[in-house]
Phi, psi and omega in degrees: 000138178283133194243134175228115175270136172247105194253128166271117186265009182082187186287349177137331179278145183299326185296337184253020168271142181276160176298325178297320178296317180297319179295320180294319177298317180296327182281345188273148174263331182229138178243126179245132185199157163299134192313310183297339185289336181299329180297329182288335183243016186305325183287352187242000185252345176051233182258022178297151176290141179233151173226125181229158173205175189263196181302148177066019178246025186299315182292323176300316179295318179300315181295322179295319178297318177297318180298316178300315181296320179295336175285355180092015181254123179298124192231147172238138169243135190255144167229145169285162183064228177252132184295342180268002178237105183058025185244205189269353183299312181300305180301321179299311182292325178293321180291323181281326181050243183267013179295119180261005184287327184249128175273120180258128174242118180271127183247108184291154179225168178283111181283158190299326182292327177286321176297314180296321180299319180296327180282337182266335183137247178221062186278348184240041179288349180236188187307138188232136170245127178254126184226131173267134178270005175284128179257022177293325183249343186231132180302140182299325179298322180289321177300315179299321178297317180294319177300315181298314182291322178295321178291320177300323182280002180058034172289149156293137185240125172259125181253124173257158176047053192286330188200135177218173178298325179279345181226060186291340187249000182298318182295316179301318179296317180297319179293320178299323177295315180298325183293349173289338186235341182244150179290147175300339180275000179304128180295143176229120174266133183236125179228127178250135181057047181302137177076007181245172185296330185255038180297137171236142178213150174200160179241132180224201177233164183299326182277347184243013183297129177270102184296328185294340180273355185259137177221191184291344180267011184253140172245135176247139174238113182260126185288174172261191186294338181266350183295147180212168179250132178234098185066242179257021181238145176253131184230135170243111183299142176279334179116010178295150177275093187263000000 
């Protein structure tokens, strides 16, 4: 059977790659990835053939990975975090549809919000909504609606792709929407480059968030009404009788 691995490699640091991901890389003859991702797995690919491309070439990479697999070459396509969350798992399966020629194995990875949560304490012990503020694939009006409903429901909210040069005000708008339903004192954990050597983290509040310190490599975790700060840790109680 022709084999295609769709691998979530975690947030980027070697320590948060799974054993399953390492085994899949070792089993592969060809590695397909967004160019910067190869640096994260450089120690594990040796002299394997690689194919890379840049931003907005996701479908091209998926098709190339499928083509390599159809040639009979065991292939891996990489996503940071988990391939099934804003990653390559969906496009690969959509492109293959009912094609039974290629065996697809999905390899889960540590997504950034879980990595960031571990660095902050225990901020997502209760119900969580993960929302990307990137409007490349989703209309901005729909993103705002989802932010509003998640805040109304008092979810802990994890924000991906919060702010870029092309979208400098999306985060500010999202926070203003949340402030209709959440207190300005709600804790916010901020982690930049989670799981990597140059990780930065800090805890602030919904009303005091410094937008200028946030970029596309940052994950934000906004607490619910029960979330609190204990020293340098953010905690959201699960509800145990302690």
